[in-house]
Amino acid sequence: MPRIMLLGAPGSGKGTQAAMLVQRYEVPRISSGDALRSNLEEGTPLGLTAKRYMEAGELVPDEVIIALVEDLIEKADTKNGLLLDGFPRTIAQAEALDELLGNKDMGLEKVVYLNVSKDTLLQRLSLRRICKDCGASYHLESLPPKQEGICDKCGAGLIQREDDKRETVEKRLEVYNEQTKPLVDYYKKKGILSEIDGKSGMSPETIEMQIEEILE
Ligand code: AMP
C-alpha cells in the first residue's frame, strides 16, 4: 500500500474508511484527532493545551500538531506505508509534512479526497455515536449498533462526541472550508489528488471499493 492521506470535512467518512484500510493493508493509521483525544483523556499537558480548541471546534495550533504528528510517525512502523487521517489540515501542516516525509524519502503518494455535501455532513455528524473505549464509529440510521447504545466490537457504551453537537459542528465546517479545503488545490497541483463523490446514501463499502481502485 502506498503512503496515503484521507482528506475531507468532519463527517466525510475518513475515520470509517481509515479503520477499514488499515486492516486491509496493515499500515499504521496516524490520526491527529485520535492522538489528541487520548492526550485529553490522560490529562497530559498537550491534552490540556488542545482541549479548548477542540471544544470550540477550532484547529489546534500548527506547531503543536506538527510536533505531535512527527512523533507519531517516528514511532510508527511505516515499512508497508502509512495512512494519514485528519492531518494535514492547513497549508503550513502540509508543507511541514512534505519536508518531514521528503527527508525520509517517503513522500505522500496519494491523497484521497472524500467530497461530501454540507447537508450530508450535518446529518451524519448529528447522528454519529462513537464507542467510548475503542473509538469505533456508528451512525444511528445508516450504521446502527446491533444493540442500542452498545459497541458491537467491544461491548462498551456509545457516546456522542462533545464536538459533534450542533453549534460546534457548524464551527468545524466553517474552519474546514477556510483552512483545510485549500489543500484540495495544493495536492491537485502536485498531481496526487483523487476525488470521490461521497453522495448521501453511498455505503462505506462502496466508497472503500472506490478507494481500492484508486490505490491499485
Ligand atoms: P478529528 O477527530 O480529526 O475531527 O479532530 C478533532 C479535533 O481535533 C478538531 O476539531 C481539531 O480541534 C483537532 N485536530 C485534529 N487534527 C488536527 C490538525 N491536523 N490540526 C489542527 N487541529 C486538529
PDB file of C-alpha atoms and ligand atoms in Angstrom:
ATOM      1  CA  MET A   1       0.000   0.000   0.000  1.00  0.00           C
ATOM      2  CA  PRO A   2       1.291   3.426  -0.830  1.00  0.00           C
ATOM      3  CA  ARG A   3       1.610   6.275   1.597  1.00  0.00           C
ATOM      4  CA  ILE A   4      -1.769   7.935   1.574  1.00  0.00           C
ATOM      5  CA  MET A   5      -3.777  10.642   3.201  1.00  0.00           C
ATOM      6  CA  LEU A   6      -7.546  10.900   3.557  1.00  0.00           C
ATOM      7  CA  LEU A   7      -8.780  14.430   3.054  1.00  0.00           C
ATOM      8  CA  GLY A   8     -12.323  15.543   3.770  1.00  0.00           C
ATOM      9  CA  ALA A   9     -14.577  17.545   6.056  1.00  0.00           C
ATOM     10  CA  PRO A  10     -15.562  16.321   9.508  1.00  0.00           C
ATOM     11  CA  GLY A  11     -18.203  13.646   8.888  1.00  0.00           C
ATOM     12  CA  SER A  12     -16.991  12.808   5.382  1.00  0.00           C
ATOM     13  CA  GLY A  13     -16.178   9.258   6.473  1.00  0.00           C
ATOM     14  CA  LYS A  14     -12.388   9.495   6.875  1.00  0.00           C
ATOM     15  CA  GLY A  15     -12.388   7.629  10.175  1.00  0.00           C
ATOM     16  CA  THR A  16     -14.599   4.797   8.907  1.00  0.00           C
ATOM     17  CA  GLN A  17     -12.501   4.367   5.768  1.00  0.00           C
ATOM     18  CA  ALA A  18      -9.242   4.607   7.702  1.00  0.00           C
ATOM     19  CA  ALA A  19     -10.320   1.788  10.026  1.00  0.00           C
ATOM     20  CA  MET A  20     -11.137  -0.443   7.027  1.00  0.00           C
ATOM     21  CA  LEU A  21      -7.981   0.412   5.093  1.00  0.00           C
ATOM     22  CA  VAL A  22      -5.506  -0.196   7.902  1.00  0.00           C
ATOM     23  CA  GLN A  23      -6.937  -3.666   8.440  1.00  0.00           C
ATOM     24  CA  ARG A  24      -6.713  -4.487   4.791  1.00  0.00           C
ATOM     25  CA  TYR A  25      -3.236  -3.113   4.099  1.00  0.00           C
ATOM     26  CA  GLU A  26      -1.633  -3.495   7.529  1.00  0.00           C
ATOM     27  CA  VAL A  27      -0.269   0.005   7.716  1.00  0.00           C
ATOM     28  CA  PRO A  28      -0.299   2.294  10.725  1.00  0.00           C
ATOM     29  CA  ARG A  29      -3.051   4.882  10.962  1.00  0.00           C
ATOM     30  CA  ILE A  30      -1.802   8.267  12.004  1.00  0.00           C
ATOM     31  CA  SER A  31      -4.819  10.178  13.286  1.00  0.00           C
ATOM     32  CA  SER A  32      -4.123  13.545  14.888  1.00  0.00           C
ATOM     33  CA  GLY A  33      -7.704  13.695  16.264  1.00  0.00           C
ATOM     34  CA  ASP A  34      -7.408  10.286  17.975  1.00  0.00           C
ATOM     35  CA  ALA A  35      -3.997  11.190  19.386  1.00  0.00           C
ATOM     36  CA  LEU A  36      -5.393  14.443  20.767  1.00  0.00           C
ATOM     37  CA  ARG A  37      -8.373  12.660  22.320  1.00  0.00           C
ATOM     38  CA  SER A  38      -6.035  10.158  24.049  1.00  0.00           C
ATOM     39  CA  ASN A  39      -3.980  13.047  25.401  1.00  0.00           C
ATOM     40  CA  LEU A  40      -7.146  14.708  26.641  1.00  0.00           C
ATOM     41  CA  GLU A  41      -8.265  11.556  28.432  1.00  0.00           C
ATOM     42  CA  GLU A  42      -4.863  11.089  30.030  1.00  0.00           C
ATOM     43  CA  GLY A  43      -4.757  14.748  31.064  1.00  0.00           C
ATOM     44  CA  THR A  44      -1.306  15.365  29.551  1.00  0.00           C
ATOM     45  CA  PRO A  45      -0.038  18.957  29.076  1.00  0.00           C
ATOM     46  CA  LEU A  46      -0.673  18.549  25.345  1.00  0.00           C
ATOM     47  CA  GLY A  47      -4.236  17.418  26.058  1.00  0.00           C
ATOM     48  CA  LEU A  48      -4.807  20.442  28.266  1.00  0.00           C
ATOM     49  CA  THR A  49      -3.495  22.802  25.585  1.00  0.00           C
ATOM     50  CA  ALA A  50      -5.659  21.181  22.913  1.00  0.00           C
ATOM     51  CA  LYS A  51      -8.845  20.997  24.965  1.00  0.00           C
ATOM     52  CA  ARG A  52     -10.168  24.493  24.500  1.00  0.00           C
ATOM     53  CA  TYR A  53      -9.551  24.489  20.744  1.00  0.00           C
ATOM     54  CA  MET A  54     -11.219  21.125  20.298  1.00  0.00           C
ATOM     55  CA  GLU A  55     -14.230  22.072  22.355  1.00  0.00           C
ATOM     56  CA  ALA A  56     -14.644  25.259  20.348  1.00  0.00           C
ATOM     57  CA  GLY A  57     -14.364  23.373  17.041  1.00  0.00           C
ATOM     58  CA  GLU A  58     -11.179  25.256  16.154  1.00  0.00           C
ATOM     59  CA  LEU A  59      -7.869  23.921  14.960  1.00  0.00           C
ATOM     60  CA  VAL A  60      -5.115  23.257  17.453  1.00  0.00           C
ATOM     61  CA  PRO A  61      -2.121  25.489  16.551  1.00  0.00           C
ATOM     62  CA  ASP A  62       0.127  24.199  13.777  1.00  0.00           C
ATOM     63  CA  GLU A  63       3.346  23.980  15.869  1.00  0.00           C
ATOM     64  CA  VAL A  64       1.613  21.752  18.422  1.00  0.00           C
ATOM     65  CA  ILE A  65       0.078  19.440  15.837  1.00  0.00           C
ATOM     66  CA  ILE A  66       3.193  19.208  13.683  1.00  0.00           C
ATOM     67  CA  ALA A  67       5.318  18.173  16.681  1.00  0.00           C
ATOM     68  CA  LEU A  68       2.669  15.613  17.696  1.00  0.00           C
ATOM     69  CA  VAL A  69       2.443  14.045  14.241  1.00  0.00           C
ATOM     70  CA  GLU A  70       6.228  13.993  13.791  1.00  0.00           C
ATOM     71  CA  ASP A  71       6.429  11.989  16.958  1.00  0.00           C
ATOM     72  CA  LEU A  72       3.639   9.604  15.866  1.00  0.00           C
ATOM     73  CA  ILE A  73       5.361   8.984  12.526  1.00  0.00           C
ATOM     74  CA  GLU A  74       8.754   8.441  14.197  1.00  0.00           C
ATOM     75  CA  LYS A  75       7.258   5.804  16.470  1.00  0.00           C
ATOM     76  CA  ALA A  76       5.129   4.039  13.831  1.00  0.00           C
ATOM     77  CA  ASP A  77       6.218   1.038  11.830  1.00  0.00           C
ATOM     78  CA  THR A  78       5.992   2.538   8.350  1.00  0.00           C
ATOM     79  CA  LYS A  79       7.684  -0.218   6.338  1.00  0.00           C
ATOM     80  CA  ASN A  80       4.429  -1.035   4.481  1.00  0.00           C
ATOM     81  CA  GLY A  81       3.402   2.613   4.167  1.00  0.00           C
ATOM     82  CA  LEU A  82       1.153   4.782   6.285  1.00  0.00           C
ATOM     83  CA  LEU A  83      -2.318   6.254   6.354  1.00  0.00           C
ATOM     84  CA  LEU A  84      -2.843   9.820   7.496  1.00  0.00           C
ATOM     85  CA  ASP A  85      -6.305  10.666   8.783  1.00  0.00           C
ATOM     86  CA  GLY A  86      -7.138  14.248   9.810  1.00  0.00           C
ATOM     87  CA  PHE A  87      -3.639  15.572   9.172  1.00  0.00           C
ATOM     88  CA  PRO A  88      -2.616  17.836   7.485  1.00  0.00           C
ATOM     89  CA  ARG A  89      -5.431  20.347   7.900  1.00  0.00           C
ATOM     90  CA  THR A  90      -3.647  23.558   6.894  1.00  0.00           C
ATOM     91  CA  ILE A  91      -1.172  24.506   4.168  1.00  0.00           C
ATOM     92  CA  ALA A  92       1.527  25.048   6.838  1.00  0.00           C
ATOM     93  CA  GLN A  93       0.959  21.493   8.110  1.00  0.00           C
ATOM     94  CA  ALA A  94       1.107  20.133   4.550  1.00  0.00           C
ATOM     95  CA  GLU A  95       4.419  21.883   3.936  1.00  0.00           C
ATOM     96  CA  ALA A  96       5.845  20.567   7.201  1.00  0.00           C
ATOM     97  CA  LEU A  97       4.717  17.068   6.236  1.00  0.00           C
ATOM     98  CA  ASP A  98       6.345  17.347   2.806  1.00  0.00           C
ATOM     99  CA  GLU A  99       9.594  18.250   4.484  1.00  0.00           C
ATOM    100  CA  LEU A 100       9.345  15.520   7.080  1.00  0.00           C
ATOM    101  CA  LEU A 101       8.453  12.712   4.663  1.00  0.00           C
ATOM    102  CA  GLY A 102      10.719  14.083   1.923  1.00  0.00           C
ATOM    103  CA  ASN A 103      13.671  13.881   4.304  1.00  0.00           C
ATOM    104  CA  LYS A 104      12.884  10.218   4.854  1.00  0.00           C
ATOM    105  CA  ASP A 105      12.420   9.662   1.137  1.00  0.00           C
ATOM    106  CA  MET A 106       8.839   8.561   1.740  1.00  0.00           C
ATOM    107  CA  GLY A 107       6.691  11.403   0.373  1.00  0.00           C
ATOM    108  CA  LEU A 108       2.909  11.074   0.094  1.00  0.00           C
ATOM    109  CA  GLU A 109       1.816   9.161  -2.990  1.00  0.00           C
ATOM    110  CA  LYS A 110      -1.950   9.569  -2.931  1.00  0.00           C
ATOM    111  CA  VAL A 111      -4.420  11.935  -1.367  1.00  0.00           C
ATOM    112  CA  VAL A 112      -7.985  10.637  -1.425  1.00  0.00           C
ATOM    113  CA  TYR A 113     -10.468  13.470  -1.166  1.00  0.00           C
ATOM    114  CA  LEU A 114     -13.912  12.483   0.133  1.00  0.00           C
ATOM    115  CA  ASN A 115     -16.176  15.191  -1.216  1.00  0.00           C
ATOM    116  CA  VAL A 116     -19.493  15.256   0.666  1.00  0.00           C
ATOM    117  CA  SER A 117     -22.238  17.920   0.660  1.00  0.00           C
ATOM    118  CA  LYS A 118     -22.847  20.096   3.717  1.00  0.00           C
ATOM    119  CA  ASP A 119     -26.341  18.672   4.296  1.00  0.00           C
ATOM    120  CA  THR A 120     -24.990  15.145   4.399  1.00  0.00           C
ATOM    121  CA  LEU A 121     -22.164  16.179   6.736  1.00  0.00           C
ATOM    122  CA  LEU A 122     -24.561  17.840   9.178  1.00  0.00           C
ATOM    123  CA  GLN A 123     -26.859  14.864   9.162  1.00  0.00           C
ATOM    124  CA  ARG A 124     -24.017  12.391   9.661  1.00  0.00           C
ATOM    125  CA  LEU A 125     -22.342  14.271  12.473  1.00  0.00           C
ATOM    126  CA  SER A 126     -25.527  14.795  14.450  1.00  0.00           C
ATOM    127  CA  LEU A 127     -26.338  11.068  14.314  1.00  0.00           C
ATOM    128  CA  ARG A 128     -22.773   9.845  14.847  1.00  0.00           C
ATOM    129  CA  ARG A 129     -22.025   7.916  18.017  1.00  0.00           C
ATOM    130  CA  ILE A 130     -18.653   6.529  18.997  1.00  0.00           C
ATOM    131  CA  CYS A 131     -17.514   3.852  21.398  1.00  0.00           C
ATOM    132  CA  LYS A 132     -16.042   5.454  24.482  1.00  0.00           C
ATOM    133  CA  ASP A 133     -13.436   2.682  24.772  1.00  0.00           C
ATOM    134  CA  CYS A 134     -12.331   1.553  21.321  1.00  0.00           C
ATOM    135  CA  GLY A 135     -13.413   4.595  19.296  1.00  0.00           C
ATOM    136  CA  ALA A 136     -15.464   2.577  16.748  1.00  0.00           C
ATOM    137  CA  SER A 137     -17.878   4.829  14.917  1.00  0.00           C
ATOM    138  CA  TYR A 138     -21.627   4.287  14.341  1.00  0.00           C
ATOM    139  CA  HIS A 139     -24.483   6.181  12.740  1.00  0.00           C
ATOM    140  CA  LEU A 140     -27.925   5.880  14.276  1.00  0.00           C
ATOM    141  CA  GLU A 141     -29.595   5.454  10.873  1.00  0.00           C
ATOM    142  CA  SER A 142     -27.111   4.028   8.394  1.00  0.00           C
ATOM    143  CA  LEU A 143     -24.782   2.072  10.666  1.00  0.00           C
ATOM    144  CA  PRO A 144     -26.550   1.423  13.973  1.00  0.00           C
ATOM    145  CA  PRO A 145     -25.031  -0.881  16.583  1.00  0.00           C
ATOM    146  CA  LYS A 146     -26.707  -4.303  16.932  1.00  0.00           C
ATOM    147  CA  GLN A 147     -27.764  -3.440  20.458  1.00  0.00           C
ATOM    148  CA  GLU A 148     -28.776   0.121  21.177  1.00  0.00           C
ATOM    149  CA  GLY A 149     -26.087   2.169  22.903  1.00  0.00           C
ATOM    150  CA  ILE A 150     -23.546  -0.689  22.951  1.00  0.00           C
ATOM    151  CA  CYS A 151     -20.420  -1.136  20.809  1.00  0.00           C
ATOM    152  CA  ASP A 152     -20.575  -4.268  18.568  1.00  0.00           C
ATOM    153  CA  LYS A 153     -16.818  -4.655  18.759  1.00  0.00           C
ATOM    154  CA  CYS A 154     -16.015  -4.358  22.457  1.00  0.00           C
ATOM    155  CA  GLY A 155     -19.326  -4.096  24.350  1.00  0.00           C
ATOM    156  CA  ALA A 156     -18.585  -0.677  25.880  1.00  0.00           C
ATOM    157  CA  GLY A 157     -21.092   2.208  25.880  1.00  0.00           C
ATOM    158  CA  LEU A 158     -21.573   4.569  22.959  1.00  0.00           C
ATOM    159  CA  ILE A 159     -21.393   8.332  23.391  1.00  0.00           C
ATOM    160  CA  GLN A 160     -21.821  11.439  21.302  1.00  0.00           C
ATOM    161  CA  ARG A 161     -18.570  13.346  20.870  1.00  0.00           C
ATOM    162  CA  GLU A 162     -18.802  16.718  22.595  1.00  0.00           C
ATOM    163  CA  ASP A 163     -17.727  18.412  19.363  1.00  0.00           C
ATOM    164  CA  ASP A 164     -20.440  16.622  17.336  1.00  0.00           C
ATOM    165  CA  LYS A 165     -23.085  18.781  18.979  1.00  0.00           C
ATOM    166  CA  ARG A 166     -24.807  21.169  16.602  1.00  0.00           C
ATOM    167  CA  GLU A 167     -23.132  24.524  17.470  1.00  0.00           C
ATOM    168  CA  THR A 168     -19.628  23.084  17.373  1.00  0.00           C
ATOM    169  CA  VAL A 169     -20.311  21.213  14.145  1.00  0.00           C
ATOM    170  CA  GLU A 170     -21.205  24.437  12.322  1.00  0.00           C
ATOM    171  CA  LYS A 171     -17.934  25.958  13.501  1.00  0.00           C
ATOM    172  CA  ARG A 172     -15.895  22.898  12.472  1.00  0.00           C
ATOM    173  CA  LEU A 173     -17.362  23.006   8.977  1.00  0.00           C
ATOM    174  CA  GLU A 174     -16.575  26.702   8.675  1.00  0.00           C
ATOM    175  CA  VAL A 175     -12.989  26.098   9.814  1.00  0.00           C
ATOM    176  CA  TYR A 176     -12.721  23.227   7.338  1.00  0.00           C
ATOM    177  CA  ASN A 177     -13.844  25.435   4.431  1.00  0.00           C
ATOM    178  CA  GLU A 178     -11.454  28.210   5.333  1.00  0.00           C
ATOM    179  CA  GLN A 179      -8.335  26.362   6.394  1.00  0.00           C
ATOM    180  CA  THR A 180      -8.430  22.797   5.119  1.00  0.00           C
ATOM    181  CA  LYS A 181     -10.222  22.974   1.776  1.00  0.00           C
ATOM    182  CA  PRO A 182      -7.301  24.852   0.163  1.00  0.00           C
ATOM    183  CA  LEU A 183      -5.407  21.548   0.458  1.00  0.00           C
ATOM    184  CA  VAL A 184      -7.547  20.198  -2.400  1.00  0.00           C
ATOM    185  CA  ASP A 185      -5.771  22.576  -4.783  1.00  0.00           C
ATOM    186  CA  TYR A 186      -2.428  22.088  -3.072  1.00  0.00           C
ATOM    187  CA  TYR A 187      -2.464  18.341  -3.775  1.00  0.00           C
ATOM    188  CA  LYS A 188      -4.151  18.740  -7.178  1.00  0.00           C
ATOM    189  CA  LYS A 189      -1.184  20.823  -8.266  1.00  0.00           C
ATOM    190  CA  LYS A 190       1.144  18.088  -7.091  1.00  0.00           C
ATOM    191  CA  GLY A 191      -0.847  15.621  -9.232  1.00  0.00           C
ATOM    192  CA  ILE A 192      -1.596  13.187  -6.403  1.00  0.00           C
ATOM    193  CA  LEU A 193      -5.233  14.013  -5.594  1.00  0.00           C
ATOM    194  CA  SER A 194      -8.096  11.624  -6.389  1.00  0.00           C
ATOM    195  CA  GLU A 195     -11.634  12.717  -5.629  1.00  0.00           C
ATOM    196  CA  ILE A 196     -14.521  10.527  -4.531  1.00  0.00           C
ATOM    197  CA  ASP A 197     -18.002  11.903  -4.750  1.00  0.00           C
ATOM    198  CA  GLY A 198     -19.481  10.718  -1.457  1.00  0.00           C
ATOM    199  CA  LYS A 199     -23.156  11.149  -2.258  1.00  0.00           C
ATOM    200  CA  SER A 200     -25.581  10.612   0.571  1.00  0.00           C
ATOM    201  CA  GLY A 201     -26.734   7.026   0.832  1.00  0.00           C
ATOM    202  CA  MET A 202     -23.491   5.570  -0.535  1.00  0.00           C
ATOM    203  CA  SER A 203     -22.386   2.730   1.699  1.00  0.00           C
ATOM    204  CA  PRO A 204     -18.952   2.743   3.356  1.00  0.00           C
ATOM    205  CA  GLU A 205     -18.196  -0.496   1.435  1.00  0.00           C
ATOM    206  CA  THR A 206     -18.864   1.175  -1.932  1.00  0.00           C
ATOM    207  CA  ILE A 207     -16.535   4.008  -1.035  1.00  0.00           C
ATOM    208  CA  GLU A 208     -13.921   1.555   0.171  1.00  0.00           C
ATOM    209  CA  MET A 209     -14.051  -0.202  -3.231  1.00  0.00           C
ATOM    210  CA  GLN A 210     -13.514   3.097  -4.993  1.00  0.00           C
ATOM    211  CA  ILE A 211     -10.527   3.865  -2.782  1.00  0.00           C
ATOM    212  CA  GLU A 212      -9.055   0.464  -3.532  1.00  0.00           C
ATOM    213  CA  GLU A 213      -9.372   1.124  -7.259  1.00  0.00           C
ATOM    214  CA  ILE A 214      -7.521   4.386  -6.799  1.00  0.00           C
ATOM    215  CA  LEU A 215      -4.771   2.692  -4.848  1.00  0.00           C
ATOM    216  CA  GLU A 216      -4.244  -0.076  -7.394  1.00  0.00           C
TER     217      GLU A 216
HETATM  218  P1  AMP B   1     -10.987  14.933  14.257  1.00  0.00           P
HETATM  219  O1  AMP B   1     -11.283  13.766  15.118  1.00  0.00           O
HETATM  220  O2  AMP B   1      -9.949  14.629  13.200  1.00  0.00           O
HETATM  221  O3  AMP B   1     -12.231  15.560  13.665  1.00  0.00           O
HETATM  222  O4  AMP B   1     -10.328  16.048  15.197  1.00  0.00           O
HETATM  223  C1  AMP B   1     -10.998  16.590  16.322  1.00  0.00           C
HETATM  224  C2  AMP B   1     -10.446  17.955  16.677  1.00  0.00           C
HETATM  225  O5  AMP B   1      -9.046  17.844  16.991  1.00  0.00           O
HETATM  226  C3  AMP B   1     -10.502  19.003  15.570  1.00  0.00           C
HETATM  227  O6  AMP B   1     -11.757  19.654  15.525  1.00  0.00           O
HETATM  228  C4  AMP B   1      -9.370  19.944  15.975  1.00  0.00           C
HETATM  229  O7  AMP B   1      -9.734  20.765  17.069  1.00  0.00           O
HETATM  230  C5  AMP B   1      -8.320  18.967  16.485  1.00  0.00           C
HETATM  231  N1  AMP B   1      -7.425  18.497  15.388  1.00  0.00           N
HETATM  232  C6  AMP B   1      -7.319  17.226  14.895  1.00  0.00           C
HETATM  233  N2  AMP B   1      -6.412  17.166  13.905  1.00  0.00           N
HETATM  234  C7  AMP B   1      -5.932  18.432  13.754  1.00  0.00           C
HETATM  235  C8  AMP B   1      -4.988  19.022  12.871  1.00  0.00           C
HETATM  236  N3  AMP B   1      -4.347  18.310  11.938  1.00  0.00           N
HETATM  237  N4  AMP B   1      -4.745  20.356  13.016  1.00  0.00           N
HETATM  238  C9  AMP B   1      -5.365  21.092  13.964  1.00  0.00           C
HETATM  239  N5  AMP B   1      -6.276  20.597  14.812  1.00  0.00           N
HETATM  240  C10 AMP B   1      -6.577  19.275  14.722  1.00  0.00           C
END
